[in-house]
Amino acid sequence: MQITLRNVDRLQAQALSRLTLLVMGQTHRLFGEFQDWLIGQVNRHVDDEGFVNGVTLISGFSVIDDRYRRTVQRWVRMFEQARIQAASISFGTLVVKHNAYMSEFTEALDAADLNAVTQLWQQRRQRALQAAQQRVYGDGLQLSQRIWKLENGGIQQIRSTLATAMAERTNARDLANRLEALLGADQDMPRWTDDRLYGMTPAQRLASKEGLLTGTETRTQGIAYNALRLARTELQYANHAVTSEIAAHSPWITGRYVRLSPAHPQSDICDTWAEGGPYPKTQQILPLH
């Protein structure tokens, strides 16, 4: 598809959505791998009666802690790269708009000039990302603190779940169910019921959405879900931060409006801002909540 001034903003939104879907899949993959490994560890410590041998499992807590920390560290590396990509998407839009509005002032750049321009916008992107990282959430925490909470809070939740199950003499199957609910891997992903998979032919599956689970009843507030929610928020904010930086330094922009998505679920502060405008292009508007 040819990128034009008419469709560039829509394509930018699509690119951000695709990046978010990629992060969503990778988040579930990483925490799902840990979830499967952890349940495997539990199954290794089951006695003849089907209950978990607490003594031997407790001795392996340090191994569990280490594996979980490495999982979170892998997720953080992926997440940080995604933040950079989310922030970079706006540069493609900038090029299209610059060429459309400033074409008569455009001239060929040599390698040195091109490198200087690239470094300029990389520095602005970095400043925008640093500002986003220092933003304080409604709970009073910054991004680094929320990541720390994800890692250390997750370890405490896992330990507490294991300790409670052992104290209650929980059987291995019930403990595995508790751990799956705690980790929440794949719980936010659309999926099909077994009845659909085994009760329909391939041709019937292609023509029907019967058995597709997408509602909130299939989701949990598990650790993977919390990681994904954090990632979604930060990807959006990183993209908005650079978009705002570009708007503030673009001579063809004189003001900004707030536009609502067609999927906006309910009336809130966003509707109030959408009714006003144009707002000064240097005003930091997003996120509103």
mmCIF file of N, CA and C in Angstrom, residues 116-227:
data_model
loop_
_atom_site.group_PDB
_atom_site.id
_atom_site.type_symbol
_atom_site.label_atom_id
_atom_site.label_comp_id
_atom_site.label_asym_id
_atom_site.label_seq_id
_atom_site.Cartn_x
_atom_site.Cartn_y
_atom_site.Cartn_z
ATOM 1 N N ALA A 116 23.499 13.868 10.614
ATOM 2 C CA ALA A 116 23.203 14.897 11.613
ATOM 3 C C ALA A 116 21.712 14.950 11.927
ATOM 4 N N VAL A 117 20.877 14.873 10.878
ATOM 5 C CA VAL A 117 19.424 14.880 11.083
ATOM 6 C C VAL A 117 18.980 13.641 11.852
ATOM 7 N N THR A 118 19.560 12.496 11.492
ATOM 8 C CA THR A 118 19.215 11.250 12.186
ATOM 9 C C THR A 118 19.556 11.337 13.668
ATOM 10 N N GLN A 119 20.734 11.836 13.975
ATOM 11 C CA GLN A 119 21.143 11.968 15.374
ATOM 12 C C GLN A 119 20.245 12.946 16.124
ATOM 13 N N LEU A 120 19.827 14.004 15.449
ATOM 14 C CA LEU A 120 18.951 14.987 16.072
ATOM 15 C C LEU A 120 17.656 14.344 16.545
ATOM 16 N N TRP A 121 17.017 13.567 15.664
ATOM 17 C CA TRP A 121 15.740 12.968 16.031
ATOM 18 C C TRP A 121 15.923 11.783 16.973
ATOM 19 N N GLN A 122 17.042 11.102 16.900
ATOM 20 C CA GLN A 122 17.312 10.055 17.879
ATOM 21 C C GLN A 122 17.443 10.642 19.284
ATOM 22 N N GLN A 123 18.083 11.808 19.364
ATOM 23 C CA GLN A 123 18.204 12.476 20.660
ATOM 24 C C GLN A 123 16.846 12.916 21.180
ATOM 25 N N ARG A 124 15.999 13.413 20.291
ATOM 26 C CA ARG A 124 14.661 13.821 20.706
ATOM 27 C C ARG A 124 13.829 12.608 21.114
ATOM 28 N N ARG A 125 13.989 11.513 20.408
ATOM 29 C CA ARG A 125 13.291 10.288 20.795
ATOM 30 C C ARG A 125 13.736 9.829 22.178
ATOM 31 N N GLN A 126 15.041 9.897 22.426
ATOM 32 C CA GLN A 126 15.556 9.475 23.723
ATOM 33 C C GLN A 126 15.031 10.363 24.842
ATOM 34 N N ARG A 127 14.973 11.679 24.586
ATOM 35 C CA ARG A 127 14.442 12.586 25.602
ATOM 36 C C ARG A 127 12.979 12.270 25.893
ATOM 37 N N ALA A 128 12.224 11.976 24.844
ATOM 38 C CA ALA A 128 10.808 11.652 25.025
ATOM 39 C C ALA A 128 10.640 10.362 25.812
ATOM 40 N N LEU A 129 11.465 9.358 25.520
ATOM 41 C CA LEU A 129 11.387 8.091 26.241
ATOM 42 C C LEU A 129 11.791 8.253 27.701
ATOM 43 N N GLN A 130 12.799 9.077 27.945
ATOM 44 C CA GLN A 130 13.225 9.317 29.327
ATOM 45 C C GLN A 130 12.127 10.029 30.110
ATOM 46 N N ALA A 131 11.460 10.976 29.459
ATOM 47 C CA ALA A 131 10.358 11.665 30.130
ATOM 48 C C ALA A 131 9.218 10.702 30.425
ATOM 49 N N ALA A 132 8.945 9.808 29.473
ATOM 50 C CA ALA A 132 7.892 8.816 29.688
ATOM 51 C C ALA A 132 8.258 7.875 30.827
ATOM 52 N N GLN A 133 9.527 7.527 30.927
ATOM 53 C CA GLN A 133 9.966 6.611 31.977
ATOM 54 C C GLN A 133 9.846 7.237 33.361
ATOM 55 N N GLN A 134 9.953 8.556 33.441
ATOM 56 C CA GLN A 134 9.862 9.234 34.734
ATOM 57 C C GLN A 134 8.421 9.572 35.124
ATOM 58 N N ARG A 135 7.487 9.293 34.230
ATOM 59 C CA ARG A 135 6.086 9.607 34.534
ATOM 60 C C ARG A 135 5.618 8.802 35.742
ATOM 61 N N VAL A 136 4.836 9.439 36.598
ATOM 62 C CA VAL A 136 4.328 8.791 37.808
ATOM 63 C C VAL A 136 2.898 8.333 37.562
ATOM 64 N N TYR A 137 2.644 7.064 37.823
ATOM 65 C CA TYR A 137 1.315 6.484 37.659
ATOM 66 C C TYR A 137 0.384 6.938 38.781
ATOM 67 N N GLY A 138 -0.870 6.550 38.668
ATOM 68 C CA GLY A 138 -1.845 6.880 39.693
ATOM 69 C C GLY A 138 -1.536 6.268 41.043
ATOM 70 N N ASP A 139 -0.767 5.173 41.060
ATOM 71 C CA ASP A 139 -0.408 4.541 42.329
ATOM 72 C C ASP A 139 0.876 5.115 42.915
ATOM 73 N N GLY A 140 1.412 6.194 42.272
ATOM 74 C CA GLY A 140 2.599 6.840 42.799
ATOM 75 C C GLY A 140 3.905 6.217 42.372
ATOM 76 N N LEU A 141 3.876 5.235 41.467
ATOM 77 C CA LEU A 141 5.082 4.525 41.040
ATOM 78 C C LEU A 141 5.494 4.947 39.637
ATOM 79 N N GLN A 142 6.796 4.955 39.391
ATOM 80 C CA GLN A 142 7.332 5.170 38.052
ATOM 81 C C GLN A 142 7.503 3.821 37.358
ATOM 82 N N LEU A 143 7.886 3.879 36.080
ATOM 83 C CA LEU A 143 7.988 2.653 35.293
ATOM 84 C C LEU A 143 8.966 1.664 35.916
ATOM 85 N N SER A 144 10.156 2.114 36.307
ATOM 86 C CA SER A 144 11.149 1.200 36.874
ATOM 87 C C SER A 144 10.632 0.554 38.150
ATOM 88 N N GLN A 145 9.868 1.300 38.935
ATOM 89 C CA GLN A 145 9.312 0.752 40.167
ATOM 90 C C GLN A 145 8.230 -0.278 39.880
ATOM 91 N N ARG A 146 7.475 -0.063 38.824
ATOM 92 C CA ARG A 146 6.426 -1.029 38.472
ATOM 93 C C ARG A 146 7.043 -2.326 37.933
ATOM 94 N N ILE A 147 8.162 -2.205 37.222
ATOM 95 C CA ILE A 147 8.856 -3.405 36.769
ATOM 96 C C ILE A 147 9.431 -4.158 37.968
ATOM 97 N N TRP A 148 10.002 -3.408 38.920
ATOM 98 C CA TRP A 148 10.506 -4.031 40.153
ATOM 99 C C TRP A 148 9.377 -4.759 40.875
ATOM 100 N N LYS A 149 8.207 -4.138 40.912
ATOM 101 C CA LYS A 149 7.047 -4.754 41.563
ATOM 102 C C LYS A 149 6.620 -6.015 40.836
ATOM 103 N N LEU A 150 6.680 -6.000 39.509
ATOM 104 C CA LEU A 150 6.326 -7.179 38.721
ATOM 105 C C LEU A 150 7.251 -8.342 39.057
ATOM 106 N N GLU A 151 8.549 -8.046 39.184
ATOM 107 C CA GLU A 151 9.518 -9.104 39.461
ATOM 108 C C GLU A 151 9.430 -9.595 40.899
ATOM 109 N N ASN A 152 9.601 -8.702 41.846
ATOM 110 C CA ASN A 152 9.654 -9.118 43.241
ATOM 111 C C ASN A 152 8.281 -9.458 43.802
ATOM 112 N N GLY A 153 7.259 -8.719 43.368
ATOM 113 C CA GLY A 153 5.908 -9.068 43.791
ATOM 114 C C GLY A 153 5.482 -10.414 43.240
ATOM 115 N N GLY A 154 5.912 -10.712 42.004
ATOM 116 C CA GLY A 154 5.583 -12.010 41.413
ATOM 117 C C GLY A 154 6.197 -13.157 42.188
ATOM 118 N N ILE A 155 7.454 -12.974 42.594
ATOM 119 C CA ILE A 155 8.122 -14.015 43.383
ATOM 120 C C ILE A 155 7.373 -14.258 44.693
ATOM 121 N N GLN A 156 6.962 -13.186 45.357
ATOM 122 C CA GLN A 156 6.234 -13.333 46.617
ATOM 123 C C GLN A 156 4.901 -14.039 46.415
ATOM 124 N N GLN A 157 4.218 -13.737 45.321
ATOM 125 C CA GLN A 157 2.943 -14.395 45.041
ATOM 126 C C GLN A 157 3.133 -15.889 44.771
ATOM 127 N N ILE A 158 4.172 -16.208 44.024
ATOM 128 C CA ILE A 158 4.438 -17.618 43.730
ATOM 129 C C ILE A 158 4.791 -18.370 45.006
ATOM 130 N N ARG A 159 5.657 -17.802 45.811
ATOM 131 C CA ARG A 159 6.042 -18.439 47.071
ATOM 132 C C ARG A 159 4.830 -18.606 47.990
ATOM 133 N N SER A 160 4.002 -17.579 48.079
ATOM 134 C CA SER A 160 2.829 -17.638 48.940
ATOM 135 C C SER A 160 1.860 -18.719 48.479
ATOM 136 N N THR A 161 1.665 -18.820 47.156
ATOM 137 C CA THR A 161 0.763 -19.840 46.620
ATOM 138 C C THR A 161 1.273 -21.234 46.928
ATOM 139 N N LEU A 162 2.573 -21.445 46.761
ATOM 140 C CA LEU A 162 3.158 -22.752 47.046
ATOM 141 C C LEU A 162 3.082 -23.070 48.542
ATOM 142 N N ALA A 163 3.407 -22.069 49.375
ATOM 143 C CA ALA A 163 3.398 -22.305 50.817
ATOM 144 C C ALA A 163 1.989 -22.610 51.328
ATOM 145 N N THR A 164 1.003 -21.868 50.824
ATOM 146 C CA THR A 164 -0.381 -22.104 51.242
ATOM 147 C C THR A 164 -0.854 -23.485 50.826
ATOM 148 N N ALA A 165 -0.507 -23.877 49.612
ATOM 149 C CA ALA A 165 -0.921 -25.196 49.118
ATOM 150 C C ALA A 165 -0.310 -26.316 49.948
ATOM 151 N N MET A 166 0.947 -26.134 50.338
ATOM 152 C CA MET A 166 1.597 -27.167 51.147
ATOM 153 C C MET A 166 1.012 -27.217 52.553
ATOM 154 N N ALA A 167 0.689 -26.052 53.101
ATOM 155 C CA ALA A 167 0.096 -26.011 54.439
ATOM 156 C C ALA A 167 -1.292 -26.643 54.449
ATOM 157 N N GLU A 168 -2.024 -26.490 53.356
ATOM 158 C CA GLU A 168 -3.369 -27.055 53.252
ATOM 159 C C GLU A 168 -3.371 -28.482 52.727
ATOM 160 N N ARG A 169 -2.199 -29.007 52.464
ATOM 161 C CA ARG A 169 -2.087 -30.367 51.918
ATOM 162 C C ARG A 169 -2.869 -30.486 50.608
ATOM 163 N N THR A 170 -2.616 -29.523 49.726
ATOM 164 C CA THR A 170 -3.305 -29.491 48.440
ATOM 165 C C THR A 170 -2.717 -30.529 47.494
ATOM 166 N N ASN A 171 -3.577 -31.184 46.719
ATOM 167 C CA ASN A 171 -3.048 -32.162 45.766
ATOM 168 C C ASN A 171 -2.412 -31.433 44.586
ATOM 169 N N ALA A 172 -1.606 -32.165 43.852
ATOM 170 C CA ALA A 172 -0.797 -31.560 42.788
ATOM 171 C C ALA A 172 -1.659 -30.934 41.697
ATOM 172 N N ARG A 173 -2.795 -31.557 41.400
ATOM 173 C CA ARG A 173 -3.651 -31.029 40.337
ATOM 174 C C ARG A 173 -4.227 -29.669 40.724
ATOM 175 N N ASP A 174 -4.732 -29.548 41.934
ATOM 176 C CA ASP A 174 -5.299 -28.284 42.375
ATOM 177 C C ASP A 174 -4.222 -27.203 42.454
ATOM 178 N N LEU A 175 -3.018 -27.581 42.880
ATOM 179 C CA LEU A 175 -1.931 -26.613 42.945
ATOM 180 C C LEU A 175 -1.572 -26.118 41.551
ATOM 181 N N ALA A 176 -1.553 -27.014 40.589
ATOM 182 C CA ALA A 176 -1.262 -26.612 39.207
ATOM 183 C C ALA A 176 -2.305 -25.624 38.701
ATOM 184 N N ASN A 177 -3.581 -25.857 39.049
ATOM 185 C CA ASN A 177 -4.645 -24.926 38.646
ATOM 186 C C ASN A 177 -4.448 -23.554 39.285
ATOM 187 N N ARG A 178 -4.017 -23.552 40.552
ATOM 188 C CA ARG A 178 -3.766 -22.270 41.224
ATOM 189 C C ARG A 178 -2.613 -21.517 40.561
ATOM 190 N N LEU A 179 -1.577 -22.249 40.193
ATOM 191 C CA LEU A 179 -0.428 -21.600 39.565
ATOM 192 C C LEU A 179 -0.784 -21.063 38.182
ATOM 193 N N GLU A 180 -1.605 -21.794 37.444
ATOM 194 C CA GLU A 180 -2.032 -21.315 36.136
ATOM 195 C C GLU A 180 -2.835 -20.019 36.264
ATOM 196 N N ALA A 181 -3.711 -19.971 37.273
ATOM 197 C CA ALA A 181 -4.491 -18.752 37.492
ATOM 198 C C ALA A 181 -3.598 -17.596 37.930
ATOM 199 N N LEU A 182 -2.581 -17.902 38.740
ATOM 200 C CA LEU A 182 -1.669 -16.875 39.226
ATOM 201 C C LEU A 182 -0.833 -16.295 38.086
ATOM 202 N N LEU A 183 -0.265 -17.155 37.252
ATOM 203 C CA LEU A 183 0.576 -16.678 36.149
ATOM 204 C C LEU A 183 -0.263 -16.028 35.057
ATOM 205 N N GLY A 184 -1.420 -16.616 34.765
ATOM 206 C CA GLY A 184 -2.325 -16.010 33.794
ATOM 207 C C GLY A 184 -1.844 -16.047 32.370
ATOM 208 N N ALA A 185 -0.902 -16.897 32.033
ATOM 209 C CA ALA A 185 -0.416 -16.979 30.655
ATOM 210 C C ALA A 185 -1.521 -17.491 29.744
ATOM 211 N N ASP A 186 -1.686 -16.834 28.601
ATOM 212 C CA ASP A 186 -2.687 -17.165 27.579
ATOM 213 C C ASP A 186 -4.109 -16.799 27.973
ATOM 214 N N GLN A 187 -4.315 -16.234 29.160
ATOM 215 C CA GLN A 187 -5.679 -15.973 29.594
ATOM 216 C C GLN A 187 -6.322 -14.797 28.869
ATOM 217 N N ASP A 188 -5.529 -13.948 28.251
ATOM 218 C CA ASP A 188 -6.076 -12.799 27.539
ATOM 219 C C ASP A 188 -6.058 -13.013 26.022
ATOM 220 N N MET A 189 -5.759 -14.241 25.608
ATOM 221 C CA MET A 189 -5.662 -14.523 24.187
ATOM 222 C C MET A 189 -6.950 -15.172 23.682
ATOM 223 N N PRO A 190 -7.513 -14.702 22.568
ATOM 224 C CA PRO A 190 -8.678 -15.385 21.991
ATOM 225 C C PRO A 190 -8.331 -16.834 21.667
ATOM 226 N N ARG A 191 -9.227 -17.748 21.973
ATOM 227 C CA ARG A 191 -8.951 -19.155 21.720
ATOM 228 C C ARG A 191 -10.257 -19.905 21.503
ATOM 229 N N TRP A 192 -10.118 -21.152 21.055
ATOM 230 C CA TRP A 192 -11.285 -21.953 20.695
ATOM 231 C C TRP A 192 -11.551 -23.017 21.758
ATOM 232 N N THR A 193 -12.824 -23.372 21.904
ATOM 233 C CA THR A 193 -13.188 -24.436 22.831
ATOM 234 C C THR A 193 -12.848 -25.790 22.216
ATOM 235 N N ASP A 194 -12.720 -26.806 23.082
ATOM 236 C CA ASP A 194 -12.436 -28.157 22.591
ATOM 237 C C ASP A 194 -13.583 -28.686 21.733
ATOM 238 N N ASP A 195 -14.821 -28.312 22.076
ATOM 239 C CA ASP A 195 -15.970 -28.792 21.301
ATOM 240 C C ASP A 195 -15.855 -28.361 19.839
ATOM 241 N N ARG A 196 -15.394 -27.140 19.626
ATOM 242 C CA ARG A 196 -15.243 -26.672 18.259
ATOM 243 C C ARG A 196 -14.152 -27.452 17.540
ATOM 244 N N LEU A 197 -13.035 -27.652 18.228
ATOM 245 C CA LEU A 197 -11.894 -28.297 17.592
ATOM 246 C C LEU A 197 -12.209 -29.730 17.177
ATOM 247 N N TYR A 198 -12.972 -30.400 18.015
ATOM 248 C CA TYR A 198 -13.201 -31.825 17.740
ATOM 249 C C TYR A 198 -14.580 -32.119 17.168
ATOM 250 N N GLY A 199 -15.472 -31.108 17.153
ATOM 251 C CA GLY A 199 -16.830 -31.373 16.689
ATOM 252 C C GLY A 199 -17.157 -30.776 15.343
ATOM 253 N N MET A 200 -16.163 -30.151 14.678
ATOM 254 C CA MET A 200 -16.423 -29.517 13.394
ATOM 255 C C MET A 200 -15.356 -29.915 12.388
ATOM 256 N N THR A 201 -15.731 -29.894 11.138
ATOM 257 C CA THR A 201 -14.760 -30.158 10.080
ATOM 258 C C THR A 201 -13.948 -28.886 9.829
ATOM 259 N N PRO A 202 -12.785 -29.005 9.165
ATOM 260 C CA PRO A 202 -11.999 -27.800 8.855
ATOM 261 C C PRO A 202 -12.790 -26.749 8.092
ATOM 262 N N ALA A 203 -13.621 -27.186 7.136
ATOM 263 C CA ALA A 203 -14.409 -26.232 6.357
ATOM 264 C C ALA A 203 -15.422 -25.509 7.240
ATOM 265 N N GLN A 204 -16.021 -26.223 8.185
ATOM 266 C CA GLN A 204 -16.986 -25.602 9.089
ATOM 267 C C GLN A 204 -16.307 -24.586 10.008
ATOM 268 N N ARG A 205 -15.100 -24.890 10.441
ATOM 269 C CA ARG A 205 -14.381 -23.965 11.326
ATOM 270 C C ARG A 205 -14.077 -22.655 10.623
ATOM 271 N N LEU A 206 -13.750 -22.728 9.333
ATOM 272 C CA LEU A 206 -13.427 -21.528 8.584
ATOM 273 C C LEU A 206 -14.636 -20.605 8.430
ATOM 274 N N ALA A 207 -15.829 -21.200 8.414
ATOM 275 C CA ALA A 207 -17.033 -20.414 8.148
ATOM 276 C C ALA A 207 -17.781 -20.005 9.404
ATOM 277 N N SER A 208 -17.278 -20.359 10.575
ATOM 278 C CA SER A 208 -18.019 -20.096 11.806
ATOM 279 C C SER A 208 -17.100 -19.614 12.920
ATOM 280 N N LYS A 209 -17.655 -18.764 13.782
ATOM 281 C CA LYS A 209 -16.947 -18.323 14.983
ATOM 282 C C LYS A 209 -17.469 -19.019 16.241
ATOM 283 N N GLU A 210 -18.255 -20.050 16.034
ATOM 284 C CA GLU A 210 -18.791 -20.791 17.176
ATOM 285 C C GLU A 210 -17.647 -21.365 18.019
ATOM 286 N N GLY A 211 -17.727 -21.165 19.308
ATOM 287 C CA GLY A 211 -16.701 -21.701 20.193
ATOM 288 C C GLY A 211 -15.509 -20.786 20.392
ATOM 289 N N LEU A 212 -15.563 -19.554 19.860
ATOM 290 C CA LEU A 212 -14.470 -18.606 20.058
ATOM 291 C C LEU A 212 -14.650 -17.908 21.402
ATOM 292 N N LEU A 213 -13.645 -18.002 22.258
ATOM 293 C CA LEU A 213 -13.693 -17.388 23.580
ATOM 294 C C LEU A 213 -12.888 -16.088 23.552
ATOM 295 N N THR A 214 -13.581 -14.974 23.715
ATOM 296 C CA THR A 214 -12.891 -13.680 23.710
ATOM 297 C C THR A 214 -13.359 -12.762 24.828
ATOM 298 N N GLY A 215 -14.355 -13.146 25.570
ATOM 299 C CA GLY A 215 -14.921 -12.269 26.591
ATOM 300 C C GLY A 215 -14.088 -12.217 27.848
ATOM 301 N N THR A 216 -14.476 -11.309 28.749
ATOM 302 C CA THR A 216 -13.725 -11.133 29.981
ATOM 303 C C THR A 216 -13.799 -12.346 30.884
ATOM 304 N N GLU A 217 -14.773 -13.215 30.667
ATOM 305 C CA GLU A 217 -14.865 -14.394 31.516
ATOM 306 C C GLU A 217 -13.718 -15.362 31.278
ATOM 307 N N THR A 218 -12.971 -15.188 30.199
ATOM 308 C CA THR A 218 -11.840 -16.069 29.912
ATOM 309 C C THR A 218 -10.516 -15.470 30.382
ATOM 310 N N ARG A 219 -10.562 -14.342 31.075
ATOM 311 C CA ARG A 219 -9.333 -13.661 31.454
ATOM 312 C C ARG A 219 -9.145 -13.687 32.967
ATOM 313 N N THR A 220 -7.914 -13.536 33.388
ATOM 314 C CA THR A 220 -7.609 -13.426 34.803
ATOM 315 C C THR A 220 -6.715 -12.227 35.023
ATOM 316 N N GLN A 221 -6.560 -11.842 36.252
ATOM 317 C CA GLN A 221 -5.662 -10.736 36.597
ATOM 318 C C GLN A 221 -4.328 -11.309 37.059
ATOM 319 N N GLY A 222 -3.762 -12.198 36.289
ATOM 320 C CA GLY A 222 -2.526 -12.865 36.661
ATOM 321 C C GLY A 222 -1.292 -12.029 36.389
ATOM 322 N N ILE A 223 -0.132 -12.599 36.674
ATOM 323 C CA ILE A 223 1.135 -11.900 36.514
ATOM 324 C C ILE A 223 1.383 -11.540 35.048
ATOM 325 N N ALA A 224 1.127 -12.473 34.132
ATOM 326 C CA ALA A 224 1.318 -12.193 32.709
ATOM 327 C C ALA A 224 0.382 -11.085 32.252
ATOM 328 N N TYR A 225 -0.846 -11.096 32.748
ATOM 329 C CA TYR A 225 -1.809 -10.051 32.387
ATOM 330 C C TYR A 225 -1.308 -8.688 32.862
ATOM 331 N N ASN A 226 -0.759 -8.624 34.080
ATOM 332 C CA ASN A 226 -0.241 -7.361 34.599
ATOM 333 C C ASN A 226 0.942 -6.859 33.775
ATOM 334 N N ALA A 227 1.809 -7.789 33.354
ATOM 335 C CA ALA A 227 2.939 -7.403 32.503
ATOM 336 C C ALA A 227 2.437 -6.849 31.179
#
